[in-house]
PDB file of C-alpha atoms in Angstrom:
ATOM      1  CA  MET V   1     151.188 169.687 135.131  1.00 41.00           C
ATOM      2  CA  ALA V   2     147.698 168.367 136.456  1.00 44.00           C
ATOM      3  CA  THR V   3     147.014 168.639 139.741  1.00 45.00           C
ATOM      4  CA  ASN V   4     144.761 164.729 139.931  1.00 50.00           C
ATOM      5  CA  GLY V   5     147.088 163.502 142.616  1.00 45.00           C
ATOM      6  CA  ASN V   6     147.812 160.603 140.768  1.00 46.00           C
ATOM      7  CA  ALA V   7     151.463 161.077 141.409  1.00 51.00           C
ATOM      8  CA  ALA V   8     151.271 160.938 145.325  1.00 57.00           C
ATOM      9  CA  ASP V   9     149.584 157.078 144.750  1.00 70.00           C
ATOM     10  CA  PRO V  10     149.223 155.225 141.767  1.00 69.00           C
ATOM     11  CA  ALA V  11     146.169 152.843 141.858  1.00 72.00           C
ATOM     12  CA  SER V  12     144.544 156.678 141.809  1.00 82.00           C
ATOM     13  CA  LEU V  13     143.245 156.163 138.377  1.00 86.00           C
ATOM     14  CA  LEU V  14     143.869 152.183 137.835  1.00 87.00           C
ATOM     15  CA  GLN V  15     140.725 150.342 135.993  1.00 86.00           C
ATOM     16  CA  LYS V  16     139.869 154.002 135.430  1.00 88.00           C
ATOM     17  CA  VAL V  17     138.691 155.871 131.999  1.00 90.00           C
ATOM     18  CA  VAL V  18     141.455 159.001 131.737  1.00 91.00           C
ATOM     19  CA  LYS V  19     142.571 161.316 129.598  1.00 91.00           C
ATOM     20  CA  VAL V  20     145.976 161.723 128.068  1.00 90.00           C
ATOM     21  CA  ILE V  21     147.167 166.334 128.047  1.00 91.00           C
ATOM     22  CA  ASN V  22     150.083 167.586 128.071  1.00 89.00           C
ATOM     23  CA  THR V  23     151.649 165.393 125.990  1.00 88.00           C
ATOM     24  CA  SER V  24     154.841 165.704 123.370  1.00 87.00           C
ATOM     25  CA  ARG V  25     152.211 163.648 121.166  1.00 87.00           C
ATOM     26  CA  GLY V  26     149.821 166.192 119.745  1.00 84.00           C
ATOM     27  CA  GLU V  27     147.474 163.437 118.299  1.00 86.00           C
ATOM     28  CA  LEU V  28     147.607 162.252 121.607  1.00 85.00           C
ATOM     29  CA  ASN V  29     146.248 164.680 123.734  1.00 89.00           C
ATOM     30  CA  GLY V  30     142.906 164.389 123.913  1.00 87.00           C
ATOM     31  CA  GLN V  31     142.913 160.878 123.779  1.00 86.00           C
ATOM     32  CA  CYS V  32     140.859 158.843 126.507  1.00 88.00           C
ATOM     33  CA  GLY V  33     141.658 155.180 127.525  1.00 88.00           C
ATOM     34  CA  LEU V  34     141.609 152.546 130.216  1.00 88.00           C
ATOM     35  CA  ALA V  35     144.431 152.333 133.510  1.00 90.00           C
ATOM     36  CA  VAL V  36     146.110 149.056 133.032  1.00 89.00           C
ATOM     37  CA  ASN V  37     148.500 149.030 134.317  1.00 90.00           C
ATOM     38  CA  PHE V  38     151.081 151.466 137.134  1.00 90.00           C
ATOM     39  CA  ASP V  39     154.914 150.767 136.155  1.00 88.00           C
ATOM     40  CA  THR V  40     156.403 151.661 139.422  1.00 87.00           C
ATOM     41  CA  ALA V  41     160.406 150.954 138.638  1.00 88.00           C
ATOM     42  CA  ARG V  42     159.156 153.884 135.577  1.00 89.00           C
ATOM     43  CA  SER V  43     156.390 155.433 137.156  1.00 88.00           C
ATOM     44  CA  ARG V  44     154.418 155.114 134.539  1.00 91.00           C
ATOM     45  CA  TYR V  45     150.784 153.927 133.951  1.00 91.00           C
ATOM     46  CA  SER V  46     149.443 151.603 131.392  1.00 91.00           C
ATOM     47  CA  ILE V  47     147.068 152.762 128.831  1.00 91.00           C
ATOM     48  CA  ALA V  48     144.596 150.924 126.133  1.00 87.00           C
ATOM     49  CA  LEU V  49     143.119 153.450 124.389  1.00 85.00           C
ATOM     50  CA  GLY V  50     139.297 153.336 123.903  1.00 78.00           C
ATOM     51  CA  SER V  51     140.375 154.411 119.644  1.00 74.00           C
ATOM     52  CA  ASN V  52     142.847 151.253 119.606  1.00 76.00           C
ATOM     53  CA  PRO V  53     143.193 148.349 122.959  1.00 76.00           C
ATOM     54  CA  ASN V  54     145.111 146.733 121.706  1.00 79.00           C
ATOM     55  CA  GLN V  55     148.079 149.836 121.294  1.00 82.00           C
ATOM     56  CA  ILE V  56     148.786 150.013 125.012  1.00 88.00           C
ATOM     57  CA  LEU V  57     151.092 153.709 125.061  1.00 89.00           C
ATOM     58  CA  SER V  58     153.183 155.189 128.541  1.00 91.00           C
ATOM     59  CA  ILE V  59     152.173 157.389 129.951  1.00 90.00           C
ATOM     60  CA  LYS V  60     153.189 159.277 132.766  1.00 90.00           C
ATOM     61  CA  PRO V  61     150.705 159.699 135.833  1.00 90.00           C
ATOM     62  CA  GLU V  62     151.178 164.043 135.540  1.00 90.00           C
ATOM     63  CA  ASN V  63     150.231 163.603 131.356  1.00 90.00           C
ATOM     64  CA  LEU V  64     146.650 161.773 132.882  1.00 91.00           C
ATOM     65  CA  GLU V  65     143.480 163.384 134.184  1.00 90.00           C
ATOM     66  CA  PRO V  66     140.552 160.891 135.824  1.00 91.00           C
ATOM     67  CA  ALA V  67     138.256 161.841 132.316  1.00 89.00           C
ATOM     68  CA  GLY V  68     135.013 163.868 132.811  1.00 89.00           C
ATOM     69  CA  PHE V  69     131.646 161.840 132.351  1.00 91.00           C
ATOM     70  CA  MET V  70     130.908 162.467 128.797  1.00 90.00           C
ATOM     71  CA  ASP V  71     134.757 160.818 127.968  1.00 87.00           C
ATOM     72  CA  GLN V  72     133.871 159.004 129.567  1.00 88.00           C
ATOM     73  CA  ALA V  73     130.992 156.783 128.070  1.00 89.00           C
ATOM     74  CA  LYS V  74     132.766 158.077 124.884  1.00 87.00           C
ATOM     75  CA  CYS V  75     135.539 155.905 125.447  1.00 85.00           C
ATOM     76  CA  LYS V  76     133.107 152.655 127.098  1.00 85.00           C
ATOM     77  CA  ALA V  77     131.427 153.338 124.103  1.00 87.00           C
ATOM     78  CA  SER V  78     134.631 152.767 121.898  1.00 85.00           C
ATOM     79  CA  LEU V  79     135.868 149.952 124.222  1.00 83.00           C
ATOM     80  CA  MET V  80     132.885 147.967 123.567  1.00 85.00           C
ATOM     81  CA  MET V  81     132.894 148.058 119.711  1.00 86.00           C
ATOM     82  CA  PHE V  82     136.128 146.941 119.596  1.00 84.00           C
ATOM     83  CA  GLN V  83     135.486 144.031 121.598  1.00 81.00           C
ATOM     84  CA  ALA V  84     132.458 143.227 120.516  1.00 84.00           C
ATOM     85  CA  GLU V  85     134.034 143.439 116.739  1.00 84.00           C
ATOM     86  CA  GLN V  86     136.432 140.886 118.199  1.00 81.00           C
ATOM     87  CA  LEU V  87     134.080 138.716 119.246  1.00 82.00           C
ATOM     88  CA  MET V  88     132.587 139.005 115.731  1.00 83.00           C
ATOM     89  CA  THR V  89     135.554 138.576 113.955  1.00 85.00           C
ATOM     90  CA  GLY V  90     136.805 135.623 115.501  1.00 84.00           C
ATOM     91  CA  PRO V  91     135.398 132.001 115.394  1.00 88.00           C
ATOM     92  CA  GLU V  92     132.340 132.684 118.312  1.00 86.00           C
ATOM     93  CA  GLY V  93     131.056 135.289 115.560  1.00 86.00           C
ATOM     94  CA  ARG V  94     131.749 133.073 112.537  1.00 88.00           C
ATOM     95  CA  MET V  95     129.702 130.120 114.486  1.00 89.00           C
ATOM     96  CA  LEU V  96     127.292 132.442 115.207  1.00 87.00           C
ATOM     97  CA  ARG V  97     126.810 133.553 111.843  1.00 88.00           C
ATOM     98  CA  ASN V  98     126.496 130.316 110.532  1.00 90.00           C
ATOM     99  CA  GLN V  99     123.728 129.760 113.280  1.00 88.00           C
ATOM    100  CA  ALA V 100     121.968 133.120 111.885  1.00 87.00           C
ATOM    101  CA  GLU V 101     122.435 131.646 108.303  1.00 90.00           C
ATOM    102  CA  GLN V 102     120.804 128.176 109.146  1.00 89.00           C
ATOM    103  CA  VAL V 103     118.063 129.847 110.839  1.00 85.00           C
ATOM    104  CA  TRP V 104     117.275 132.479 107.785  1.00 85.00           C
ATOM    105  CA  THR V 105     117.767 129.847 105.420  1.00 88.00           C
ATOM    106  CA  LYS V 106     115.152 127.774 106.913  1.00 86.00           C
ATOM    107  CA  ILE V 107     112.896 130.002 107.486  1.00 83.00           C
ATOM    108  CA  SER V 108     112.772 131.119 104.002  1.00 85.00           C
ATOM    109  CA  ALA V 109     112.573 128.390 102.378  1.00 87.00           C
ATOM    110  CA  LYS V 110     108.730 128.217 104.156  1.00 86.00           C
ATOM    111  CA  LEU V 111     107.130 131.177 103.436  1.00 86.00           C
ATOM    112  CA  PRO V 112     104.688 130.982 100.641  1.00 88.00           C
ATOM    113  CA  ALA V 113     106.485 132.061  97.184  1.00 86.00           C
ATOM    114  CA  PHE V 114     104.847 136.051  96.999  1.00 89.00           C
ATOM    115  CA  VAL V 115     106.086 136.273 100.743  1.00 88.00           C
ATOM    116  CA  THR V 116     110.162 137.401 100.467  1.00 86.00           C
ATOM    117  CA  PRO V 117     111.834 137.293 104.142  1.00 83.00           C
ATOM    118  CA  LYS V 118     112.161 141.134 103.398  1.00 87.00           C
ATOM    119  CA  MET V 119     107.770 141.260 103.804  1.00 90.00           C
ATOM    120  CA  PHE V 120     108.644 138.991 106.485  1.00 89.00           C
ATOM    121  CA  LEU V 121     110.728 141.087 108.888  1.00 89.00           C
ATOM    122  CA  VAL V 122     108.459 144.234 107.711  1.00 94.00           C
ATOM    123  CA  GLY V 123     105.290 142.177 108.453  1.00 93.00           C
ATOM    124  CA  ILE V 124     106.777 140.522 112.436  1.00 91.00           C
ATOM    125  CA  ALA V 125     107.522 144.411 113.546  1.00 93.00           C
ATOM    126  CA  LEU V 126     104.525 145.898 112.255  1.00 95.00           C
ATOM    127  CA  VAL V 127     103.142 142.696 114.945  1.00 92.00           C
ATOM    128  CA  LEU V 128     105.404 143.728 116.901  1.00 89.00           C
ATOM    129  CA  MET V 129     105.275 147.800 117.310  1.00 92.00           C
ATOM    130  CA  SER V 130     100.859 146.811 117.288  1.00 93.00           C
ATOM    131  CA  LEU V 131     101.708 145.357 120.789  1.00 89.00           C
ATOM    132  CA  VAL V 132     103.561 147.461 122.413  1.00 91.00           C
ATOM    133  CA  TYR V 133     101.183 150.087 121.298  1.00 92.00           C
ATOM    134  CA  MET V 134      97.806 147.880 122.908  1.00 92.00           C
ATOM    135  CA  VAL V 135      99.552 146.235 125.806  1.00 91.00           C
ATOM    136  CA  GLY V 136     101.992 148.860 126.669  1.00 93.00           C
ATOM    137  CA  PHE V 137     106.213 148.822 126.664  1.00 91.00           C
ATOM    138  CA  TYR V 138     106.840 146.899 129.750  1.00 92.00           C
ATOM    139  CA  LYS V 139     103.836 144.223 129.280  1.00 92.00           C
ATOM    140  CA  PHE V 140     105.313 143.934 125.619  1.00 90.00           C
ATOM    141  CA  LEU V 141     108.774 143.004 127.383  1.00 91.00           C
ATOM    142  CA  VAL V 142     107.269 140.661 129.599  1.00 93.00           C
ATOM    143  CA  LEU V 143     105.206 139.442 127.358  1.00 89.00           C
ATOM    144  CA  VAL V 144     108.474 138.353 124.615  1.00 87.00           C
ATOM    145  CA  SER V 145     110.235 137.159 127.596  1.00 91.00           C
ATOM    146  CA  CYS V 146     107.361 134.817 128.340  1.00 91.00           C
ATOM    147  CA  VAL V 147     106.790 133.698 124.986  1.00 88.00           C
ATOM    148  CA  SER V 148     111.566 133.787 123.918  1.00 89.00           C
ATOM    149  CA  LEU V 149     112.291 131.575 126.804  1.00 90.00           C
ATOM    150  CA  PRO V 150     110.386 128.105 125.346  1.00 88.00           C
ATOM    151  CA  VAL V 151     112.008 129.104 122.198  1.00 84.00           C
ATOM    152  CA  VAL V 152     115.541 129.501 122.606  1.00 86.00           C
ATOM    153  CA  LEU V 153     115.312 126.532 125.055  1.00 87.00           C
ATOM    154  CA  LEU V 154     113.676 124.582 122.242  1.00 84.00           C
ATOM    155  CA  LEU V 155     115.511 125.919 119.090  1.00 80.00           C
ATOM    156  CA  PRO V 156     118.639 123.629 119.165  1.00 81.00           C
ATOM    157  CA  ASP V 157     115.781 120.212 119.020  1.00 81.00           C
ATOM    158  CA  ILE V 158     114.171 123.091 115.579  1.00 76.00           C
ATOM    159  CA  MET V 159     116.991 123.563 114.419  1.00 75.00           C
ATOM    160  CA  ARG V 160     117.557 119.251 113.997  1.00 79.00           C
ATOM    161  CA  GLY V 161     114.201 118.642 112.869  1.00 76.00           C
ATOM    162  CA  THR V 162     113.840 116.803 116.100  1.00 74.00           C
ATOM    163  CA  SER V 163     110.050 115.941 117.750  1.00 71.00           C
ATOM    164  CA  ILE V 164     109.353 117.601 120.756  1.00 63.00           C
ATOM    165  CA  GLY V 165     106.545 116.748 122.844  1.00 61.00           C
TER     166      GLY V 165
END
């Protein structure tokens, strides 16, 4: 039995990353997840596993312990990857991919015949790395922010072909 004190205070682990320990289901032991709820009638936590947040498990408090720093980091990274995957496969992700493809197509059409899109991207990367080397990383971030803000604000007009000015 874990000595984490959560039997006396069910709220002690709520919304925290926890590690599953000493369960009869060996495949769950050692896995981390987020304690999303506590069912007082059953005296169990609802845990969203980091490997599959759609799978909610009901686990006794004595089978949970607060996750260590590395386990927390791994679990949070897994949860973020899952959320990013869900976002990219959803309608917003499809819209974002379509917009990126439109921008890529327009840029590719404007390149000279001897310049491939891959060569264009490599050239941009070399210019950016040279800037970082010449002005320093933090000044480079400020410069990129100052240049990208107007571009981001004007991008819808540029995509529509509206004249600016």
